[in-house]
Short mmCIF file of C-alpha atoms in Angstrom, two decimals:
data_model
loop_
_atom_site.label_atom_id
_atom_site.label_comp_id
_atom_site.label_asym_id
_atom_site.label_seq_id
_atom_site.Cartn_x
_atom_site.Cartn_y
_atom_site.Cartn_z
CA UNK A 1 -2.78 -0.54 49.57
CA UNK A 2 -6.07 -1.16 51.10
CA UNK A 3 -8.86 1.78 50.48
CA UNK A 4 -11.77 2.14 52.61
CA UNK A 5 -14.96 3.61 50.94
CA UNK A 6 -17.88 5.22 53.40
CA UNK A 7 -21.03 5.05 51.99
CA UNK A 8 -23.57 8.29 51.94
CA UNK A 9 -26.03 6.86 52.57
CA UNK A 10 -27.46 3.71 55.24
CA UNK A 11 -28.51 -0.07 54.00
CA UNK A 12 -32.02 -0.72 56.14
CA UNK A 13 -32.86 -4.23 57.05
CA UNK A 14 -34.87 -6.10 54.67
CA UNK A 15 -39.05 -6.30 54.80
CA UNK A 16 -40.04 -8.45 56.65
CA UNK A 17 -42.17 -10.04 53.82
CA UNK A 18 -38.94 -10.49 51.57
CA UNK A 19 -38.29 -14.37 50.61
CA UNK A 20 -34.19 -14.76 49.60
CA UNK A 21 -33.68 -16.48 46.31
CA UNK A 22 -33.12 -20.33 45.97
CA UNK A 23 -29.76 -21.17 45.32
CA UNK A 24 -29.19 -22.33 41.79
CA UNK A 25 -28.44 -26.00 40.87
CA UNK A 26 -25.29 -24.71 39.04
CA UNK A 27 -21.92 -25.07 41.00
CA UNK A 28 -20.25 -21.61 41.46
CA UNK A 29 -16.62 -21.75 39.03
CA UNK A 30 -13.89 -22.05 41.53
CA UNK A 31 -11.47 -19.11 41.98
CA UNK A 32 -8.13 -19.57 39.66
CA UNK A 33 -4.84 -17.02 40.15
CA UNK A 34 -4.77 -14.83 37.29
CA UNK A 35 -1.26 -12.83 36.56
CA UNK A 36 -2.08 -8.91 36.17
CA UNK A 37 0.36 -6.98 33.89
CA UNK A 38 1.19 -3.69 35.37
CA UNK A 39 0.82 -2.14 31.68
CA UNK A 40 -2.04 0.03 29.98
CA UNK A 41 -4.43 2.26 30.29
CA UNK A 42 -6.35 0.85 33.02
CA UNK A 43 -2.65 0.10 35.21
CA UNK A 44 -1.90 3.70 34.80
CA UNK A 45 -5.34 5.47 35.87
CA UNK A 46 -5.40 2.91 38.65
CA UNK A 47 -1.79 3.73 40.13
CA UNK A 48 -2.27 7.75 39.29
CA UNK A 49 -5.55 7.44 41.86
CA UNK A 50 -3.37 5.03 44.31
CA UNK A 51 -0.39 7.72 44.51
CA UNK A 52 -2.68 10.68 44.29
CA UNK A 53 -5.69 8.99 46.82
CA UNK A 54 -7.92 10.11 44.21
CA UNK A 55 -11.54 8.81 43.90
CA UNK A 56 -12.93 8.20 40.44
CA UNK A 57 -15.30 11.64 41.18
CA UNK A 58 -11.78 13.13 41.85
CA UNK A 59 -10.68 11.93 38.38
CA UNK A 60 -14.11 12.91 36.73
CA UNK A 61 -13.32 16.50 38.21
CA UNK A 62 -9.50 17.28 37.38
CA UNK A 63 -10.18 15.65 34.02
CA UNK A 64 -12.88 18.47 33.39
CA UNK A 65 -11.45 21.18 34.86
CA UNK A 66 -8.25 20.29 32.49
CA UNK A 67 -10.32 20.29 29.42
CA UNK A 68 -12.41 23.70 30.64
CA UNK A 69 -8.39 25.21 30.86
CA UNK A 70 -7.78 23.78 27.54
CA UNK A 71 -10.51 25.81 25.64
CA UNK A 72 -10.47 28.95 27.68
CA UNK A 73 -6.65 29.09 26.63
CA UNK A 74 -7.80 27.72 22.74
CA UNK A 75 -10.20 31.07 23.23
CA UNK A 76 -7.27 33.36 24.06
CA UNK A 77 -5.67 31.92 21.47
CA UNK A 78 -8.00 32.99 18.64
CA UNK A 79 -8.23 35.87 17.48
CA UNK A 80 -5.43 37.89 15.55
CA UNK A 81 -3.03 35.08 14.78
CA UNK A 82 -1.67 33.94 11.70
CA UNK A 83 -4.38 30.90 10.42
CA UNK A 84 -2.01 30.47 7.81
CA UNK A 85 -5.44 29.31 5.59
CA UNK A 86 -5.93 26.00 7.04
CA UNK A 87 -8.87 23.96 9.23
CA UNK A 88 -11.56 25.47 7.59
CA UNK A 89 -12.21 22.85 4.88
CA UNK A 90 -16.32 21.74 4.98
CA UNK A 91 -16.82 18.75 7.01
CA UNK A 92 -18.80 15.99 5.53
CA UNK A 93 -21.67 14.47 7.12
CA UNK A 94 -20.39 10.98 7.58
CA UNK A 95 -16.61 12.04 9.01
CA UNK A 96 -18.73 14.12 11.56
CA UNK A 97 -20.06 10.63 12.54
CA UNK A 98 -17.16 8.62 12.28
CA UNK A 99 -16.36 6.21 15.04
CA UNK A 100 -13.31 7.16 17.54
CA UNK A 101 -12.71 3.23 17.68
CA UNK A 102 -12.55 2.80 14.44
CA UNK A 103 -9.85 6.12 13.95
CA UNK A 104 -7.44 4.34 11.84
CA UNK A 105 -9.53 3.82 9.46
CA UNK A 106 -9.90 7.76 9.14
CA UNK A 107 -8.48 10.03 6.78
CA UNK A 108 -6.54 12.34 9.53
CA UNK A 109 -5.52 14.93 7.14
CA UNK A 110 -9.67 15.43 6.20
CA UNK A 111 -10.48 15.07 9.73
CA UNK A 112 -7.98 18.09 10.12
CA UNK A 113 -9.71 20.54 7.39
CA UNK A 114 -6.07 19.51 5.78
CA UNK A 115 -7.23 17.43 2.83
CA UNK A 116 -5.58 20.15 0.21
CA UNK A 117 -1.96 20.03 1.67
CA UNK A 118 -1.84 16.50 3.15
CA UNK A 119 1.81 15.17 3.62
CA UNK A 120 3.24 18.95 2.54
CA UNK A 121 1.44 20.37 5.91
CA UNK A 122 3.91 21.30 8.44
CA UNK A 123 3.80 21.02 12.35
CA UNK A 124 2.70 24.64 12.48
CA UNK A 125 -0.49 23.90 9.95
CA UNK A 126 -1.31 21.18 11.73
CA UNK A 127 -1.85 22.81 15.39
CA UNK A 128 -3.49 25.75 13.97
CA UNK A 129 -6.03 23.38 12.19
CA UNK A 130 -6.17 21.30 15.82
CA UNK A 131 -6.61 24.45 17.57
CA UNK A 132 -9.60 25.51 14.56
CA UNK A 133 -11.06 21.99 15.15
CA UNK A 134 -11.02 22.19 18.89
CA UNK A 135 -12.64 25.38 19.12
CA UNK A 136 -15.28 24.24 16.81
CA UNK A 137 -16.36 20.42 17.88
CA UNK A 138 -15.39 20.82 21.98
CA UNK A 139 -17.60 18.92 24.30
CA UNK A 140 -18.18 22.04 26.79
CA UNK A 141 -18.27 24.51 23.66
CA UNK A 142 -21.68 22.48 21.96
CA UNK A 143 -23.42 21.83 25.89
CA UNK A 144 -23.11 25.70 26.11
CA UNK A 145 -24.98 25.92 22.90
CA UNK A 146 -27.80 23.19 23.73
CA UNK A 147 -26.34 21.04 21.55
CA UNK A 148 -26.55 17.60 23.32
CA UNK A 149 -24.25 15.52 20.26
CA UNK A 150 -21.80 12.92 21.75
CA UNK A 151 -17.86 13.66 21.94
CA UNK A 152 -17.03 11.01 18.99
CA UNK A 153 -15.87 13.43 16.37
CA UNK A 154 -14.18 15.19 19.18
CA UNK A 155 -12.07 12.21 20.10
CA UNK A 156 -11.31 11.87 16.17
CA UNK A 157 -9.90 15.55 16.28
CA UNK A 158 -7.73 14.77 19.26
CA UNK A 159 -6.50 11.15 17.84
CA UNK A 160 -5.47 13.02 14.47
CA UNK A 161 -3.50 15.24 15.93
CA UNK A 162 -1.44 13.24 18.40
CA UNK A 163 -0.58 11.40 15.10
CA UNK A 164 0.29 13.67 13.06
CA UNK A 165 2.66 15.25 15.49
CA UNK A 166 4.38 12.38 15.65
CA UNK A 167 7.21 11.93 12.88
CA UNK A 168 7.16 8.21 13.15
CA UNK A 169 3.34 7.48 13.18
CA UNK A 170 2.80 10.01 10.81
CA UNK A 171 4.96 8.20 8.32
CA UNK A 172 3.05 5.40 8.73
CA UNK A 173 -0.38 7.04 7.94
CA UNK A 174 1.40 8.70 5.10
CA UNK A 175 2.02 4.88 3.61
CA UNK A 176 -1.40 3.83 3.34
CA UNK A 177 -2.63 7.47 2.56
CA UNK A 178 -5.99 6.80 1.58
CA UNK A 179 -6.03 9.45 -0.51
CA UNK A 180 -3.30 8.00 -2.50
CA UNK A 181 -4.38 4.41 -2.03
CA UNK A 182 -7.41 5.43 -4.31
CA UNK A 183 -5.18 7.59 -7.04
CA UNK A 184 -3.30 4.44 -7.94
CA UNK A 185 -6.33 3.19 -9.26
CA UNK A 186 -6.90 5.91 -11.71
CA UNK A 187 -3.51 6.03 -13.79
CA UNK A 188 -3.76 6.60 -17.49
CA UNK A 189 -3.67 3.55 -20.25
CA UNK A 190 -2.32 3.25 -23.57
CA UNK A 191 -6.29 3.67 -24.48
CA UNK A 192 -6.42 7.58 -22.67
CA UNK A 193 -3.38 8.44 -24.45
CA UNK A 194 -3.92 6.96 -28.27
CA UNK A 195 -8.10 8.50 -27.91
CA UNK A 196 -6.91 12.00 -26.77
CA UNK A 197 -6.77 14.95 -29.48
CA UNK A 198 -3.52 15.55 -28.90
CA UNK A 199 -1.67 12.26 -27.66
CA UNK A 200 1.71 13.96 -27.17
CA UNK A 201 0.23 16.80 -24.93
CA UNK A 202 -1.95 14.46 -22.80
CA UNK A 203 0.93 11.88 -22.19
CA UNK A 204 3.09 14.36 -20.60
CA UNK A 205 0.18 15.80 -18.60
CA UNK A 206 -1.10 12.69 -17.39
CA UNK A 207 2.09 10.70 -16.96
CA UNK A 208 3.71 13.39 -15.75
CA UNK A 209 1.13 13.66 -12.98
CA UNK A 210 1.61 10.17 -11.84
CA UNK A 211 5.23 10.18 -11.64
CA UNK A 212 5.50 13.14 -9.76
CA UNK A 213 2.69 11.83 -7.02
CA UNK A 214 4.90 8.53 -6.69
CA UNK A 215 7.70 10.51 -6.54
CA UNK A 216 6.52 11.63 -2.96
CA UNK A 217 7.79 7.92 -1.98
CA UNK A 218 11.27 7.79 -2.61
CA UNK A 219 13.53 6.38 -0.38
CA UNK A 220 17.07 7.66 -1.24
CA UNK A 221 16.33 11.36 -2.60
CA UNK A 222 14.02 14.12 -1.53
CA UNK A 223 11.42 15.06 -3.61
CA UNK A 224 12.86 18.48 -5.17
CA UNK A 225 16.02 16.00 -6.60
CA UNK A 226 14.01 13.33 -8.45
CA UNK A 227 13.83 13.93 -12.29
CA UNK A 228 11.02 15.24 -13.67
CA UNK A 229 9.05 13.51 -16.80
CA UNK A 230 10.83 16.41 -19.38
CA UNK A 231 9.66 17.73 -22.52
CA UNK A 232 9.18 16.18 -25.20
CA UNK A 233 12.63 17.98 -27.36
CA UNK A 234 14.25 16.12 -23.91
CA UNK A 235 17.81 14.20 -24.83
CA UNK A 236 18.61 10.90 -25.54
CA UNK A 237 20.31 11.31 -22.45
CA UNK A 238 17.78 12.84 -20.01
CA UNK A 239 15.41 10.07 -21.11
CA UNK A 240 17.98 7.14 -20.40
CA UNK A 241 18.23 8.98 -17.50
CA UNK A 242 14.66 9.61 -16.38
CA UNK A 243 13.93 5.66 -16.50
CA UNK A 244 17.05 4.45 -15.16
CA UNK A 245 16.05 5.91 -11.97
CA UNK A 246 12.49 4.54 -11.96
CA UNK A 247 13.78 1.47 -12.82
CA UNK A 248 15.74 1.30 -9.96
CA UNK A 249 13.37 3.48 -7.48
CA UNK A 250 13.02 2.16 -4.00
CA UNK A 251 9.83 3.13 -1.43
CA UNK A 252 9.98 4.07 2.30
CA UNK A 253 6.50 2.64 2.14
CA UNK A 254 6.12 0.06 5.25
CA UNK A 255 2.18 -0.64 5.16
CA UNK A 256 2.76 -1.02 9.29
CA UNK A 257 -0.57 1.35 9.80
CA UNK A 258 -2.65 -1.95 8.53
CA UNK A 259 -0.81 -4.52 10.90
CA UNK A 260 -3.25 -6.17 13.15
CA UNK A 261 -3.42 -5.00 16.44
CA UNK A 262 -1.65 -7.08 18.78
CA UNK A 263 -3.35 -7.82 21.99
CA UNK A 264 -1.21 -6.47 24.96
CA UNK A 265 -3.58 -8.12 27.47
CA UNK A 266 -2.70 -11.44 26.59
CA UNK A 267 -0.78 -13.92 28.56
CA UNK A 268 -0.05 -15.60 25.37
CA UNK A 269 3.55 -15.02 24.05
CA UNK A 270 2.95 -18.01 21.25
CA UNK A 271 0.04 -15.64 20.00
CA UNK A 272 1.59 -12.31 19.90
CA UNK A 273 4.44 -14.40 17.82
CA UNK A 274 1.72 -15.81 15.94
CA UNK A 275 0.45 -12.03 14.86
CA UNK A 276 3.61 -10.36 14.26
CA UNK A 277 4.42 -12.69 12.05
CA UNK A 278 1.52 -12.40 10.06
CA UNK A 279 1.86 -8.71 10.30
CA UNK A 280 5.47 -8.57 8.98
CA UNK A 281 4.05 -11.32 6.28
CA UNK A 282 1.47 -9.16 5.16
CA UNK A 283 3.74 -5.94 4.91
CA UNK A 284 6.32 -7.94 2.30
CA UNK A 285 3.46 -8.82 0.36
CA UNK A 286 1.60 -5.22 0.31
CA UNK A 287 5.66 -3.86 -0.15
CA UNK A 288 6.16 -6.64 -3.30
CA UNK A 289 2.65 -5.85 -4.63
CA UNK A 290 3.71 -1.77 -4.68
CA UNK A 291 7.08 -2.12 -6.33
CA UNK A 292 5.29 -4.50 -9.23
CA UNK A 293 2.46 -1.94 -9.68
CA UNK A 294 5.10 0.94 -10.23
CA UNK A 295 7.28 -1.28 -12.44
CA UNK A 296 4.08 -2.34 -14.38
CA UNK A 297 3.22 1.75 -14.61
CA UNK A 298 6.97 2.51 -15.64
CA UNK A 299 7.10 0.05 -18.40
CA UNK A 300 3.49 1.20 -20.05
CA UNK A 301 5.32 4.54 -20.00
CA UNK A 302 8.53 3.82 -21.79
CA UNK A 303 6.11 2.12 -24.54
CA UNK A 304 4.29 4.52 -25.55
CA UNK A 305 6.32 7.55 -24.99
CA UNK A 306 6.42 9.83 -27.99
CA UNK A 307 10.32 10.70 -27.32
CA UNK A 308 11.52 6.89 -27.57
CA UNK A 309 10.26 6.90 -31.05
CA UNK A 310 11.19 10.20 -31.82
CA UNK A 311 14.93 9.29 -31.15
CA UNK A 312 14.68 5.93 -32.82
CA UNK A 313 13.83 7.88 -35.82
CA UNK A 314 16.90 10.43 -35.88
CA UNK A 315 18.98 7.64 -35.34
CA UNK A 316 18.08 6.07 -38.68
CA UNK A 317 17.68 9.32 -39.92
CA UNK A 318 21.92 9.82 -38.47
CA UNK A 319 23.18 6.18 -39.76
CA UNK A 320 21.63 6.99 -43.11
CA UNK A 321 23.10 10.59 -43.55
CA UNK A 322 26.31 8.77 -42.36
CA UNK A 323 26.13 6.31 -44.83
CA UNK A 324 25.66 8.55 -47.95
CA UNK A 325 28.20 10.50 -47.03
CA UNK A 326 30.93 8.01 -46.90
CA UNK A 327 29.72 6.96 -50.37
CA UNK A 328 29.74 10.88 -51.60
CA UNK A 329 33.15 11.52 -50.55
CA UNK A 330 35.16 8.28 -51.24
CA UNK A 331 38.41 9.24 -53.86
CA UNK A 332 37.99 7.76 -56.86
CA UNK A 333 40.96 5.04 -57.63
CA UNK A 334 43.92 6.76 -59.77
CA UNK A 335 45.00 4.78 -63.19
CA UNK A 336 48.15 3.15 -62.34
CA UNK A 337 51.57 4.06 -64.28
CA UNK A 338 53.49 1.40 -65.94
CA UNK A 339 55.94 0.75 -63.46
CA UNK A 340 53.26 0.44 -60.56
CA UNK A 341 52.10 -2.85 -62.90
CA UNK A 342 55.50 -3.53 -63.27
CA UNK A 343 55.94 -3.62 -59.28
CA UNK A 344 52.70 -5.02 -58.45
CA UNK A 345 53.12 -8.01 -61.25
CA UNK A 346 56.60 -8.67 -59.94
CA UNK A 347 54.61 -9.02 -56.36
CA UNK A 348 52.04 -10.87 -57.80
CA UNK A 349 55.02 -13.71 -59.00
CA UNK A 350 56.10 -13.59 -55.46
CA UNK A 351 53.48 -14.20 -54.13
CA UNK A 352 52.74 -17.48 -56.12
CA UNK A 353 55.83 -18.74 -56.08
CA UNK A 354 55.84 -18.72 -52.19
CA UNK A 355 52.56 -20.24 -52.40
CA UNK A 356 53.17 -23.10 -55.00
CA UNK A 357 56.77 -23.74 -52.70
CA UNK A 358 54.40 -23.67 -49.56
CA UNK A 359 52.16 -26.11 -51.59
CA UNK A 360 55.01 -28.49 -52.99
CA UNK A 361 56.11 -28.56 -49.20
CA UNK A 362 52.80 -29.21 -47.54
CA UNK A 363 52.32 -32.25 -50.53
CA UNK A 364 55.67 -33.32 -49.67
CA UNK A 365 54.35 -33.91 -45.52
CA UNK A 366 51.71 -35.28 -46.49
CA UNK A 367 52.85 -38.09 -48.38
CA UNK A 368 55.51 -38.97 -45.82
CA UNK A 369 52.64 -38.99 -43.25
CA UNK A 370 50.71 -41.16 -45.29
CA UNK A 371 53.34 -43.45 -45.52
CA UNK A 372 53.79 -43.56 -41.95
CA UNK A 373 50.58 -44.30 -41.46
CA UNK A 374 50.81 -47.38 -43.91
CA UNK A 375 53.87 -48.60 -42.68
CA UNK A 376 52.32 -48.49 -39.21
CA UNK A 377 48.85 -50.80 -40.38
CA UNK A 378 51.34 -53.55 -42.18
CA UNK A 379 53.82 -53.64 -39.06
CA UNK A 380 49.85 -53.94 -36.62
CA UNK A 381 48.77 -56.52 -39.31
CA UNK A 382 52.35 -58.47 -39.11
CA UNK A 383 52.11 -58.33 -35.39
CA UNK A 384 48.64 -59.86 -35.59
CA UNK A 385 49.21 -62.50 -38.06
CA UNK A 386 52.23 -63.85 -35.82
CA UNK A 387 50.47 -63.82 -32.85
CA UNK A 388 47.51 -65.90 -34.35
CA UNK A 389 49.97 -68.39 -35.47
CA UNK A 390 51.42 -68.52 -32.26
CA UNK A 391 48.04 -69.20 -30.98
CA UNK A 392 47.50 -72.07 -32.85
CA UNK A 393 50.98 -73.95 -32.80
CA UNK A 394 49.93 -73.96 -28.92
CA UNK A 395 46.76 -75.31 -29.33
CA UNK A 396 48.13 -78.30 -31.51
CA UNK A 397 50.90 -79.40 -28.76
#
C-alpha cells in the first residue's frame, strides 16, 4: 500500500552560488532482489502502522500515553495492599547500570528485589515486586523528579518480569541460576570436614546443605519427597537408601538459557542448522559435565560419612557377639554306652568291608582294561609288521 507523506515545510531553490558535487570515480553497486521475511519486530510495527494508518509520531504518542496509563493505574495500585515483603531488596550500583541488551546475562530474581526467595517466589511475589520496581525506576516517574537517567534499568525490570511469568522460560533461567552456578563452587572437602572441631556436626551441616540445594533439581520427585541427609543414629537402611537415590538422581537441568542466539534474519537455513547443532552440542556437554560433578560430590560423601563407619563397626561388633555365642552354648558330647561302640564298631566293619569289595572291584576293571589296552597295541603292531612286509614283497617283484 502506497503512503503519501506532505512535508511541513517548503524545499527553496538552491543559491545561486552553489557548485553540485563531482560524481565519484566509484561505480554505484547495482540493485539485487532481496527476499523480506514477514517475521519480527520490525514486520509487526510496520504492518500495525499499515492497518492502523499510523505515522511513527502516532506510534511515539499511543506508546506514551500507554505507559502514562500504566503508572497512574501502578499508583492506584499502591497503597494498602498486601506487599507480601518482597521488591524492596537494596539495589546495587552496577545492576542499576546493567545493559538491557545484555539481559540474559542478568540475575532476574536480583533485578526483582527477589534475591532471598529466588525459584520458591510465586507468580503473586513476583508482580508485586514488578509493580514495586515499576513504581520506583519508571521513565515518566524520574523526568517528573528532574532526574534525566536513561530507561536501561527500566527495560531490565520489564524483561525480568515477562520471564519470570513465563513457566517455560523461567525454567530455563532457573537452570543456569547464577546464583547456584557460583554455590557449586563452594562445596565442602574431606579437608573442611577432618579440620573442623567437631567433624561429625559439621559434615551433616555442610553436606546436608548441599544436598538439599541440589535437591531443588530433581527430575522425577518434588522437592518435599526427596530424602533428607538423616542423623547420624540413621539405619543401615535409611543410609542405603539415602545414596541409592543420589546415585541414581536425574536433573531437569537443560542449560538452553546459554544457547547461542540464532539469527532469525538470515536467509541461511545451512547456518541456523549449523547453530542449533552446536547449541544442542553444547547442552549434552554442560548436562554430562553436571551429572559427573554431582556423582563426584556424592561419592566424597559416602567416604567420609561418619555413619558408614559407624555401621561397619556394629557389624563386626554383631558377627563377633555371634560367634562367641555359638561357642558358649554348644552341648558338650555325652560318653557313649557300651552298646553305642558296639553299634558304631559293627558300622565301622561295614563300612570297610564295602570299601575294600568296592576296591577289589575297581582293581579287578582295571586290570581287564589294561589288558585291553595291551591286547589292542600287539594286534596295531601285528597289523603294522604285515603291512611292511607286504610292502616290500611288492617292491622285490
Amino acid at each position: 500500500m502506497a503512503a503519501i507523506i506532505e512535508s511541513e515545510f517548503t524545499i527553496t531553490a538552491p543559491h545561486a552560488s552553489f557548485t553540485p558535487t563531482a560524481s565519484s570515480s566509484k561505480s554505484i553497486t547495482k540493485p539485487r532482489p532481496v527476499t523480506l521475511i514477514p517475521a519480527g519486530a520490525g514486520y509487526l510495527a510496520h504492518a500495525r502502522r499499515t492497518l492502523n494508518q499510523h505515522s511513527f509520531d502516532d506510534e511515539d504518542r499511543i506508546r506514551n500515553e500507554a505507559a502514562a496509563r500504566e503508572l497512574e493505574n501502578l499508583k492506584a495500585l499502591d497503597g494498602g495492599e498486601d506487599d507480601l515483603g518482597v521488591g524492596d531488596e537494596a539495589e546495587h550500583p552496577d545492576l542499576l547500570t546493567s545493559d538491557p541488551k545484555r539481559w540474559k546475562d542478568l540475575d532476574l530474581y536480583a533485578v526483582l528485589g527477589l534475591s532471598h526467595l529466588r525459584y520458591k517466589a510465586n507468580n503473586d511475589q513476583i508482580k508485586i515486586a514488578h509493580r514495586k520496581k515499576v513504581l520506583k525506576h519508571h521513565p515518566d516517574k524520574k523526568a517528573n523528579s528532574g532526574d534525566s537517567n536513561d530507561d536501561a534499568f527500566f527495560k531490565c525490570i520489564q524483561k525480568a518480569h515477562e520471564v519470570l511469568l513465563d513457566k517455560e522460560r523461567r525454567r530455563q533461567f532457573d537452570s543456569i541460576d547464577p546464583y547456584y552456578i557460583k554455590m557449586e563452587d563452594a562445596v565442602p572437602t574431606a579437608k573442611d570436614i577432618s579440620g573442623a572441631k567437631d567433624p561429625d556436626r559439621a559434615f551433616f551441616k555442610l553436606f546436608g546443605a548441599v544436598f538439599e540445594r541440589e535437591a531443588h533439581f530433581c527430575l522425577d520427585f518434588p522437592e518435599d519427597q526427596i530424602p533428607k541427609l538423616g542423623a547420624p543414629t540413621a539405619s543401615k537402611k535409611e543410609v542405603e537408601s539415602f545414596y541409592d537415590f543420589w546415585y541414581n538422581f536425574d536433573s531437569w537441568r537443560t542449560f538452553e538459557w546459554l544457547d547461542k542466539e540464532i539469527n532469525e534474519g538470515s536467509n541461511n537455513r545451512d547456518d541456523k542448522r549449523y547453530t542449533e547443532k552446536k547449541n544442542k552440542n553444547e547442552r549434552t556437554r554442560r548436562k554430562k559435565e553436571d551429572n559427573q560433578r554431582l556423582r563426584e560430590f556424592v561419592d566424597l560423601a559416602l567416604t567420609i560419612d561418619p555413619r558408614i563407619k559407624r555401621i561397619k563397626q556394629e557389624e563386626k561388633e554383631e558377627r563377633e557377639r555371634k560367634k562367641v555365642g555359638k561357642t558358649k552354648t554348644a552341648a558338650p558330647a555325652k560318653p557313649k554306652t557300651a552298646k553305642e561302640k558296639e553299634e558304631a564298631a559293627q558300622r565301622a566293619k561295614e563300612e570297610a568291608d564295602v570299601k575294600a569289595k568296592q576296591d577289589e572291584e575297581d582293581k579287578i576293571a582295571r586290570q581287564a582294561e589294561k589288558k585291553a589296552r595291551d591286547a589292542a597295541k600287539k594286534a596295531e603292531k601285528r597289523a603294522a609288521k604285515a603291512a611292511a612286509a607286504a610292502g616290500g614283497a611288492d617292491t622285490a617283484a
